């Protein structure tokens, strides 16, 4: 169940799910991957989940569009004996497993880098994703937690870029007009591409320190920016779409009756498979990221899908 298709992250996620499921179909372990995949609201995603239950599926992977809005429907699925796994974003729902990176820690990594680069002081703006989405809530909590340690870093404004590159560019353009002497900014996902494009277009006297994204297009834009502004600096922490096909691997092994090592689980409800962030790109290893992107399309996100053996060795008895 995927309620948000207007992003390259979700496109890559669905493509990878199809590929990994094909492995299991070839082995005769799965028969069908039922995709409920459309831009929709909470009521629409509840309908997606009802459709999956009506199909009689054995497991549901859900990338939730709301922190609490799906809880009753997910508990209904669990009560029917369906294995329910929230991928990419963590929910605190009894009986629902989570598979993903720690989104709060993911955001804290780049927020801490930004604070360090600014020497603990300066004026910044924040561009968040969709307010209310579990990952966005966790990320903004992480940013707030870091910035609470730096009273001399002033957050001049926060706006939403709706996880959209063009919207992120417009928001950043507005910020640069209002605050031409910005010291830095924090953002996430594809909005980082739009934000950097806005900086390049405005070309302020002092370029702000930028938080970027682990996507090939951003890394190439970063490389381009350095040609005229060698002092420019950024960071790209990978947010891997591969957590979802990793979730599929976990689901298939659980459905086969293999025993999860519960000592390896954590998170809000104690049922989270926390996946390590595969790569963090800074100026020190930017070339490494560009090398990864050499044969990849611009939309490709730096990724990591756990292999079957890695899943078994890491999370099962």
mmCIF file of C-alpha atoms in Angstrom:
data_model
loop_
_atom_site.group_PDB
_atom_site.id
_atom_site.type_symbol
_atom_site.label_atom_id
_atom_site.label_comp_id
_atom_site.label_asym_id
_atom_site.label_seq_id
_atom_site.Cartn_x
_atom_site.Cartn_y
_atom_site.Cartn_z
ATOM 1 C CA UNK A 1 0.000 0.000 0.000
ATOM 2 C CA UNK A 2 1.699 3.138 -1.272
ATOM 3 C CA UNK A 3 -0.263 6.434 -1.099
ATOM 4 C CA UNK A 4 2.330 8.756 -2.614
ATOM 5 C CA UNK A 5 3.709 8.137 -6.109
ATOM 6 C CA UNK A 6 4.899 11.631 -7.036
ATOM 7 C CA UNK A 7 8.536 11.046 -6.102
ATOM 8 C CA UNK A 8 11.496 9.188 -7.540
ATOM 9 C CA UNK A 9 11.990 7.495 -4.153
ATOM 10 C CA UNK A 10 8.634 5.745 -4.414
ATOM 11 C CA UNK A 11 9.174 4.846 -8.085
ATOM 12 C CA UNK A 12 12.515 3.205 -7.262
ATOM 13 C CA UNK A 13 10.943 1.498 -4.238
ATOM 14 C CA UNK A 14 8.143 -0.077 -6.313
ATOM 15 C CA UNK A 15 10.541 -1.151 -9.103
ATOM 16 C CA UNK A 16 12.791 -2.861 -6.546
ATOM 17 C CA UNK A 17 9.850 -4.564 -4.848
ATOM 18 C CA UNK A 18 8.799 -6.018 -8.201
ATOM 19 C CA UNK A 19 12.358 -7.224 -8.904
ATOM 20 C CA UNK A 20 12.847 -8.890 -5.513
ATOM 21 C CA UNK A 21 9.399 -10.456 -5.628
ATOM 22 C CA UNK A 22 10.270 -11.902 -9.030
ATOM 23 C CA UNK A 23 13.143 -13.785 -7.351
ATOM 24 C CA UNK A 24 10.649 -15.372 -4.965
ATOM 25 C CA UNK A 25 8.144 -16.102 -7.733
ATOM 26 C CA UNK A 26 10.895 -17.853 -9.696
ATOM 27 C CA UNK A 27 11.517 -20.012 -6.608
ATOM 28 C CA UNK A 28 7.791 -20.724 -6.213
ATOM 29 C CA UNK A 29 7.687 -18.947 -2.830
ATOM 30 C CA UNK A 30 5.271 -16.165 -3.793
ATOM 31 C CA UNK A 31 2.455 -16.092 -6.320
ATOM 32 C CA UNK A 32 1.529 -12.423 -6.604
ATOM 33 C CA UNK A 33 2.637 -8.946 -5.540
ATOM 34 C CA UNK A 34 -0.590 -6.941 -5.288
ATOM 35 C CA UNK A 35 0.157 -3.222 -5.696
ATOM 36 C CA UNK A 36 -2.187 -0.552 -4.375
ATOM 37 C CA UNK A 37 -0.177 2.380 -5.686
ATOM 38 C CA UNK A 38 -1.680 5.862 -6.164
ATOM 39 C CA UNK A 39 -1.587 9.414 -4.851
ATOM 40 C CA UNK A 40 -4.243 9.454 -2.149
ATOM 41 C CA UNK A 41 -5.171 10.724 1.315
ATOM 42 C CA UNK A 42 -5.675 8.819 4.580
ATOM 43 C CA UNK A 43 -9.186 7.691 3.612
ATOM 44 C CA UNK A 44 -7.818 6.491 0.266
ATOM 45 C CA UNK A 45 -5.018 4.539 1.903
ATOM 46 C CA UNK A 46 -7.495 2.907 4.278
ATOM 47 C CA UNK A 47 -9.375 1.813 1.151
ATOM 48 C CA UNK A 48 -6.100 0.461 -0.296
ATOM 49 C CA UNK A 49 -5.633 -1.633 2.847
ATOM 50 C CA UNK A 50 -9.251 -2.848 2.731
ATOM 51 C CA UNK A 51 -8.707 -3.892 -0.898
ATOM 52 C CA UNK A 52 -5.631 -5.905 0.102
ATOM 53 C CA UNK A 53 -7.485 -7.614 2.935
ATOM 54 C CA UNK A 54 -10.323 -8.434 0.537
ATOM 55 C CA UNK A 55 -7.748 -10.043 -1.775
ATOM 56 C CA UNK A 56 -6.819 -12.465 1.023
ATOM 57 C CA UNK A 57 -3.133 -11.550 1.074
ATOM 58 C CA UNK A 58 -0.755 -13.238 3.509
ATOM 59 C CA UNK A 59 1.295 -10.111 4.223
ATOM 60 C CA UNK A 60 0.862 -6.375 3.759
ATOM 61 C CA UNK A 61 3.734 -3.966 3.255
ATOM 62 C CA UNK A 62 2.506 -0.430 3.930
ATOM 63 C CA UNK A 63 4.329 2.855 3.438
ATOM 64 C CA UNK A 64 2.056 4.951 5.649
ATOM 65 C CA UNK A 65 0.847 8.424 4.793
ATOM 66 C CA UNK A 66 -0.071 9.338 8.351
ATOM 67 C CA UNK A 67 1.306 8.689 11.847
ATOM 68 C CA UNK A 68 -1.991 7.510 13.381
ATOM 69 C CA UNK A 69 -4.701 7.566 10.708
ATOM 70 C CA UNK A 70 -4.259 3.939 9.600
ATOM 71 C CA UNK A 71 -3.949 2.367 13.066
ATOM 72 C CA UNK A 72 -7.420 0.847 13.357
ATOM 73 C CA UNK A 73 -7.276 -0.629 9.850
ATOM 74 C CA UNK A 74 -3.790 -2.072 10.409
ATOM 75 C CA UNK A 75 -4.914 -3.636 13.700
ATOM 76 C CA UNK A 76 -7.870 -5.132 11.815
ATOM 77 C CA UNK A 77 -5.434 -6.734 9.359
ATOM 78 C CA UNK A 78 -3.295 -8.104 12.199
ATOM 79 C CA UNK A 79 -6.444 -9.535 13.834
ATOM 80 C CA UNK A 80 -7.189 -11.353 10.558
ATOM 81 C CA UNK A 81 -3.811 -13.106 10.816
ATOM 82 C CA UNK A 82 -2.124 -11.007 8.131
ATOM 83 C CA UNK A 83 1.544 -10.166 8.664
ATOM 84 C CA UNK A 84 1.714 -6.351 8.563
ATOM 85 C CA UNK A 85 4.991 -4.492 8.024
ATOM 86 C CA UNK A 86 5.348 -0.730 7.806
ATOM 87 C CA UNK A 87 8.268 0.059 5.493
ATOM 88 C CA UNK A 88 10.298 3.265 5.286
ATOM 89 C CA UNK A 89 8.343 4.944 8.105
ATOM 90 C CA UNK A 90 7.889 3.725 11.672
ATOM 91 C CA UNK A 91 4.469 3.281 13.259
ATOM 92 C CA UNK A 92 3.706 2.504 16.887
ATOM 93 C CA UNK A 93 0.894 0.014 16.373
ATOM 94 C CA UNK A 94 0.564 -3.237 18.363
ATOM 95 C CA UNK A 95 1.454 -6.223 16.210
ATOM 96 C CA UNK A 96 2.735 -4.146 13.282
ATOM 97 C CA UNK A 97 6.400 -4.616 12.391
ATOM 98 C CA UNK A 98 8.543 -1.802 11.006
ATOM 99 C CA UNK A 99 11.398 -2.066 8.522
ATOM 100 C CA UNK A 100 13.453 1.029 7.790
ATOM 101 C CA UNK A 101 16.281 3.255 8.759
ATOM 102 C CA UNK A 102 15.986 5.306 11.943
ATOM 103 C CA UNK A 103 14.509 8.445 10.342
ATOM 104 C CA UNK A 104 15.178 10.606 13.394
ATOM 105 C CA UNK A 105 18.858 9.612 13.496
ATOM 106 C CA UNK A 106 19.033 10.042 9.707
ATOM 107 C CA UNK A 107 17.991 13.677 10.080
ATOM 108 C CA UNK A 108 20.205 14.252 13.119
ATOM 109 C CA UNK A 109 23.265 13.217 11.084
ATOM 110 C CA UNK A 110 22.863 16.074 8.589
ATOM 111 C CA UNK A 111 21.579 18.559 11.198
ATOM 112 C CA UNK A 112 24.650 17.930 13.354
ATOM 113 C CA UNK A 113 26.902 18.319 10.314
ATOM 114 C CA UNK A 114 25.208 21.657 9.537
ATOM 115 C CA UNK A 115 25.612 22.889 13.115
ATOM 116 C CA UNK A 116 29.286 21.906 13.096
ATOM 117 C CA UNK A 117 29.930 23.598 9.742
ATOM 118 C CA UNK A 118 28.349 26.803 11.026
ATOM 119 C CA UNK A 119 30.507 26.713 14.141
ATOM 120 C CA UNK A 120 27.374 26.647 16.259
ATOM 121 C CA UNK A 121 26.010 30.024 15.143
ATOM 122 C CA UNK A 122 24.229 31.629 12.231
ATOM 123 C CA UNK A 123 20.885 32.138 10.513
ATOM 124 C CA UNK A 124 19.221 29.167 8.830
ATOM 125 C CA UNK A 125 15.908 28.088 7.293
ATOM 126 C CA UNK A 126 14.261 24.675 7.229
ATOM 127 C CA UNK A 127 12.345 23.060 4.366
ATOM 128 C CA UNK A 128 10.332 20.080 5.556
ATOM 129 C CA UNK A 129 8.420 17.399 3.657
ATOM 130 C CA UNK A 130 4.736 16.560 4.245
ATOM 131 C CA UNK A 131 3.651 17.635 7.757
ATOM 132 C CA UNK A 132 2.031 14.648 9.471
ATOM 133 C CA UNK A 133 3.875 11.969 7.515
ATOM 134 C CA UNK A 134 5.652 9.664 9.992
ATOM 135 C CA UNK A 135 9.111 10.069 8.437
ATOM 136 C CA UNK A 136 8.783 13.854 8.289
ATOM 137 C CA UNK A 137 7.620 14.025 11.916
ATOM 138 C CA UNK A 138 10.570 11.886 13.052
ATOM 139 C CA UNK A 139 13.038 13.897 10.959
ATOM 140 C CA UNK A 140 11.873 17.288 12.197
ATOM 141 C CA UNK A 141 11.992 15.992 15.773
ATOM 142 C CA UNK A 142 15.603 14.997 15.130
ATOM 143 C CA UNK A 143 16.496 18.402 13.701
ATOM 144 C CA UNK A 144 14.866 20.154 16.655
ATOM 145 C CA UNK A 145 16.762 17.916 19.067
ATOM 146 C CA UNK A 146 20.108 18.857 17.500
ATOM 147 C CA UNK A 147 19.362 22.572 17.213
ATOM 148 C CA UNK A 148 18.268 22.723 20.847
ATOM 149 C CA UNK A 149 21.980 22.392 21.678
ATOM 150 C CA UNK A 150 22.851 25.489 19.635
ATOM 151 C CA UNK A 151 21.073 28.599 20.959
ATOM 152 C CA UNK A 152 23.108 30.798 18.607
ATOM 153 C CA UNK A 153 21.712 29.095 15.504
ATOM 154 C CA UNK A 154 18.589 31.046 14.582
ATOM 155 C CA UNK A 155 15.843 29.329 12.579
ATOM 156 C CA UNK A 156 14.422 32.275 10.652
ATOM 157 C CA UNK A 157 11.611 30.327 8.977
ATOM 158 C CA UNK A 158 10.260 26.856 8.187
ATOM 159 C CA UNK A 159 8.157 25.950 5.166
ATOM 160 C CA UNK A 160 7.023 22.759 3.447
ATOM 161 C CA UNK A 161 8.371 21.642 0.094
ATOM 162 C CA UNK A 162 5.967 18.659 -0.006
ATOM 163 C CA UNK A 163 8.861 16.340 -0.948
ATOM 164 C CA UNK A 164 8.776 17.905 -4.397
ATOM 165 C CA UNK A 165 11.781 19.290 -6.262
ATOM 166 C CA UNK A 166 9.954 22.201 -7.932
ATOM 167 C CA UNK A 167 8.206 23.213 -4.718
ATOM 168 C CA UNK A 168 11.501 23.033 -2.846
ATOM 169 C CA UNK A 169 13.038 25.338 -5.439
ATOM 170 C CA UNK A 170 10.215 27.877 -5.092
ATOM 171 C CA UNK A 171 10.354 27.805 -1.288
ATOM 172 C CA UNK A 172 14.125 28.299 -1.323
ATOM 173 C CA UNK A 173 13.832 31.155 -3.836
ATOM 174 C CA UNK A 174 11.361 32.855 -1.496
ATOM 175 C CA UNK A 175 13.689 32.349 1.444
ATOM 176 C CA UNK A 176 16.673 33.806 -0.443
ATOM 177 C CA UNK A 177 14.630 36.877 -1.343
ATOM 178 C CA UNK A 178 13.563 37.381 2.257
ATOM 179 C CA UNK A 179 16.913 36.448 3.817
ATOM 180 C CA UNK A 180 19.725 37.219 1.329
ATOM 181 C CA UNK A 181 22.433 36.670 3.978
ATOM 182 C CA UNK A 182 21.454 33.141 4.999
ATOM 183 C CA UNK A 183 24.269 31.124 6.577
ATOM 184 C CA UNK A 184 22.755 27.710 5.920
ATOM 185 C CA UNK A 185 19.661 25.605 5.364
ATOM 186 C CA UNK A 186 18.407 22.140 6.215
ATOM 187 C CA UNK A 187 16.160 20.147 3.926
ATOM 188 C CA UNK A 188 15.533 16.562 2.855
ATOM 189 C CA UNK A 189 14.962 14.319 -0.145
ATOM 190 C CA UNK A 190 14.334 15.707 -3.646
ATOM 191 C CA UNK A 191 13.629 19.184 -2.287
ATOM 192 C CA UNK A 192 17.398 19.491 -1.822
ATOM 193 C CA UNK A 193 17.857 19.479 -5.586
ATOM 194 C CA UNK A 194 15.368 22.315 -6.025
ATOM 195 C CA UNK A 195 16.882 24.252 -3.121
ATOM 196 C CA UNK A 196 20.393 24.086 -4.573
ATOM 197 C CA UNK A 197 19.073 25.082 -8.005
ATOM 198 C CA UNK A 198 17.510 28.130 -6.353
ATOM 199 C CA UNK A 199 20.833 29.043 -4.724
ATOM 200 C CA UNK A 200 22.670 28.630 -8.031
ATOM 201 C CA UNK A 201 20.113 30.840 -9.780
ATOM 202 C CA UNK A 202 20.166 33.554 -7.109
ATOM 203 C CA UNK A 203 23.954 33.336 -6.695
ATOM 204 C CA UNK A 204 24.059 35.275 -3.399
ATOM 205 C CA UNK A 205 27.255 37.026 -2.320
ATOM 206 C CA UNK A 206 27.757 34.320 0.303
ATOM 207 C CA UNK A 207 26.435 30.877 -0.507
ATOM 208 C CA UNK A 208 24.699 29.177 2.431
ATOM 209 C CA UNK A 209 25.953 25.840 3.752
ATOM 210 C CA UNK A 210 23.540 23.274 2.327
ATOM 211 C CA UNK A 211 22.078 19.964 3.411
ATOM 212 C CA UNK A 212 21.624 17.826 0.316
ATOM 213 C CA UNK A 213 20.329 14.427 -0.709
ATOM 214 C CA UNK A 214 21.799 11.057 -1.593
ATOM 215 C CA UNK A 215 20.623 11.146 -5.198
ATOM 216 C CA UNK A 216 22.744 11.145 -8.329
ATOM 217 C CA UNK A 217 21.195 14.350 -9.646
ATOM 218 C CA UNK A 218 22.097 16.174 -6.426
ATOM 219 C CA UNK A 219 25.669 14.868 -6.404
ATOM 220 C CA UNK A 220 26.161 16.032 -10.006
ATOM 221 C CA UNK A 221 24.665 19.426 -9.153
ATOM 222 C CA UNK A 222 27.020 19.645 -6.173
ATOM 223 C CA UNK A 223 29.990 18.902 -8.436
ATOM 224 C CA UNK A 224 28.792 21.589 -10.866
ATOM 225 C CA UNK A 225 28.393 24.147 -8.063
ATOM 226 C CA UNK A 226 31.988 23.579 -6.917
ATOM 227 C CA UNK A 227 33.370 24.697 -10.277
ATOM 228 C CA UNK A 228 32.487 28.345 -9.641
ATOM 229 C CA UNK A 229 32.162 28.190 -5.845
ATOM 230 C CA UNK A 230 34.894 25.902 -4.501
ATOM 231 C CA UNK A 231 34.039 26.971 -0.934
ATOM 232 C CA UNK A 232 30.519 25.480 -1.233
ATOM 233 C CA UNK A 233 29.873 22.536 1.081
ATOM 234 C CA UNK A 234 27.112 19.995 1.529
ATOM 235 C CA UNK A 235 26.235 16.542 2.845
ATOM 236 C CA UNK A 236 24.089 13.742 1.407
ATOM 237 C CA UNK A 237 22.826 11.021 3.756
ATOM 238 C CA UNK A 238 21.331 8.114 1.830
ATOM 239 C CA UNK A 239 17.666 7.337 2.490
ATOM 240 C CA UNK A 240 17.502 3.944 0.759
ATOM 241 C CA UNK A 241 14.319 2.862 -1.072
ATOM 242 C CA UNK A 242 15.799 -0.621 -0.618
ATOM 243 C CA UNK A 243 14.333 -0.839 2.887
ATOM 244 C CA UNK A 244 11.052 -1.850 1.235
ATOM 245 C CA UNK A 245 12.373 -4.859 -0.744
ATOM 246 C CA UNK A 246 14.366 -5.708 2.402
ATOM 247 C CA UNK A 247 10.994 -5.673 4.176
ATOM 248 C CA UNK A 248 9.673 -8.057 1.545
ATOM 249 C CA UNK A 249 12.580 -10.429 2.246
ATOM 250 C CA UNK A 250 11.795 -10.304 5.964
ATOM 251 C CA UNK A 251 8.100 -10.929 5.295
ATOM 252 C CA UNK A 252 8.723 -13.963 3.076
ATOM 253 C CA UNK A 253 11.049 -15.536 5.651
ATOM 254 C CA UNK A 254 8.551 -14.902 8.459
ATOM 255 C CA UNK A 255 5.752 -16.431 6.370
ATOM 256 C CA UNK A 256 7.920 -19.525 5.954
ATOM 257 C CA UNK A 257 7.908 -19.859 9.737
ATOM 258 C CA UNK A 258 11.499 -18.816 10.368
ATOM 259 C CA UNK A 259 11.988 -17.378 13.865
ATOM 260 C CA UNK A 260 12.874 -13.704 14.262
ATOM 261 C CA UNK A 261 15.601 -12.963 16.803
ATOM 262 C CA UNK A 262 13.591 -10.489 18.859
ATOM 263 C CA UNK A 263 16.737 -9.264 20.624
ATOM 264 C CA UNK A 264 17.635 -7.611 17.299
ATOM 265 C CA UNK A 265 14.420 -5.567 17.194
ATOM 266 C CA UNK A 266 13.945 -2.058 18.588
ATOM 267 C CA UNK A 267 11.963 1.067 17.872
ATOM 268 C CA UNK A 268 8.840 2.614 19.345
ATOM 269 C CA UNK A 269 6.882 -0.625 19.737
ATOM 270 C CA UNK A 270 9.816 -3.047 20.013
ATOM 271 C CA UNK A 271 8.971 -4.527 16.603
ATOM 272 C CA UNK A 272 11.315 -2.505 14.382
ATOM 273 C CA UNK A 273 13.952 -3.995 12.106
ATOM 274 C CA UNK A 274 16.321 -1.005 12.008
ATOM 275 C CA UNK A 275 18.267 -1.002 8.737
ATOM 276 C CA UNK A 276 21.686 0.703 8.625
ATOM 277 C CA UNK A 277 22.116 3.799 6.426
ATOM 278 C CA UNK A 278 24.174 2.503 3.467
ATOM 279 C CA UNK A 279 26.277 5.613 2.752
ATOM 280 C CA UNK A 280 26.912 9.209 3.845
ATOM 281 C CA UNK A 281 28.497 11.518 1.251
ATOM 282 C CA UNK A 282 30.511 14.578 2.313
ATOM 283 C CA UNK A 283 33.123 16.626 0.465
ATOM 284 C CA UNK A 284 35.666 14.013 1.534
ATOM 285 C CA UNK A 285 34.047 11.165 -0.401
ATOM 286 C CA UNK A 286 31.994 13.035 -3.004
ATOM 287 C CA UNK A 287 33.959 11.325 -5.771
ATOM 288 C CA UNK A 288 32.943 7.942 -4.384
ATOM 289 C CA UNK A 289 29.301 8.961 -4.724
ATOM 290 C CA UNK A 290 29.855 10.275 -8.239
ATOM 291 C CA UNK A 291 31.527 6.967 -9.166
ATOM 292 C CA UNK A 292 28.423 5.089 -7.959
ATOM 293 C CA UNK A 293 26.337 7.374 -10.171
ATOM 294 C CA UNK A 294 28.520 6.973 -13.267
ATOM 295 C CA UNK A 295 26.204 4.369 -14.830
ATOM 296 C CA UNK A 296 22.989 5.374 -13.051
ATOM 297 C CA UNK A 297 20.185 7.742 -14.133
ATOM 298 C CA UNK A 298 19.966 11.133 -12.425
ATOM 299 C CA UNK A 299 16.886 10.023 -10.486
ATOM 300 C CA UNK A 300 18.723 7.109 -8.859
ATOM 301 C CA UNK A 301 18.948 7.271 -5.064
ATOM 302 C CA UNK A 302 22.007 5.834 -3.347
ATOM 303 C CA UNK A 303 20.646 2.578 -2.071
ATOM 304 C CA UNK A 304 21.092 -0.675 -0.252
ATOM 305 C CA UNK A 305 18.950 -3.821 -0.394
ATOM 306 C CA UNK A 306 19.895 -6.512 2.108
ATOM 307 C CA UNK A 307 20.530 -9.891 0.517
ATOM 308 C CA UNK A 308 18.612 -12.980 1.579
ATOM 309 C CA UNK A 309 21.618 -14.202 3.566
ATOM 310 C CA UNK A 310 22.162 -10.817 5.232
ATOM 311 C CA UNK A 311 18.537 -10.742 6.347
ATOM 312 C CA UNK A 312 18.795 -14.256 7.787
ATOM 313 C CA UNK A 313 22.127 -13.634 9.502
ATOM 314 C CA UNK A 314 21.054 -10.277 10.954
ATOM 315 C CA UNK A 315 17.476 -10.752 12.076
ATOM 316 C CA UNK A 316 16.628 -14.463 12.343
ATOM 317 C CA UNK A 317 17.603 -17.227 14.751
#
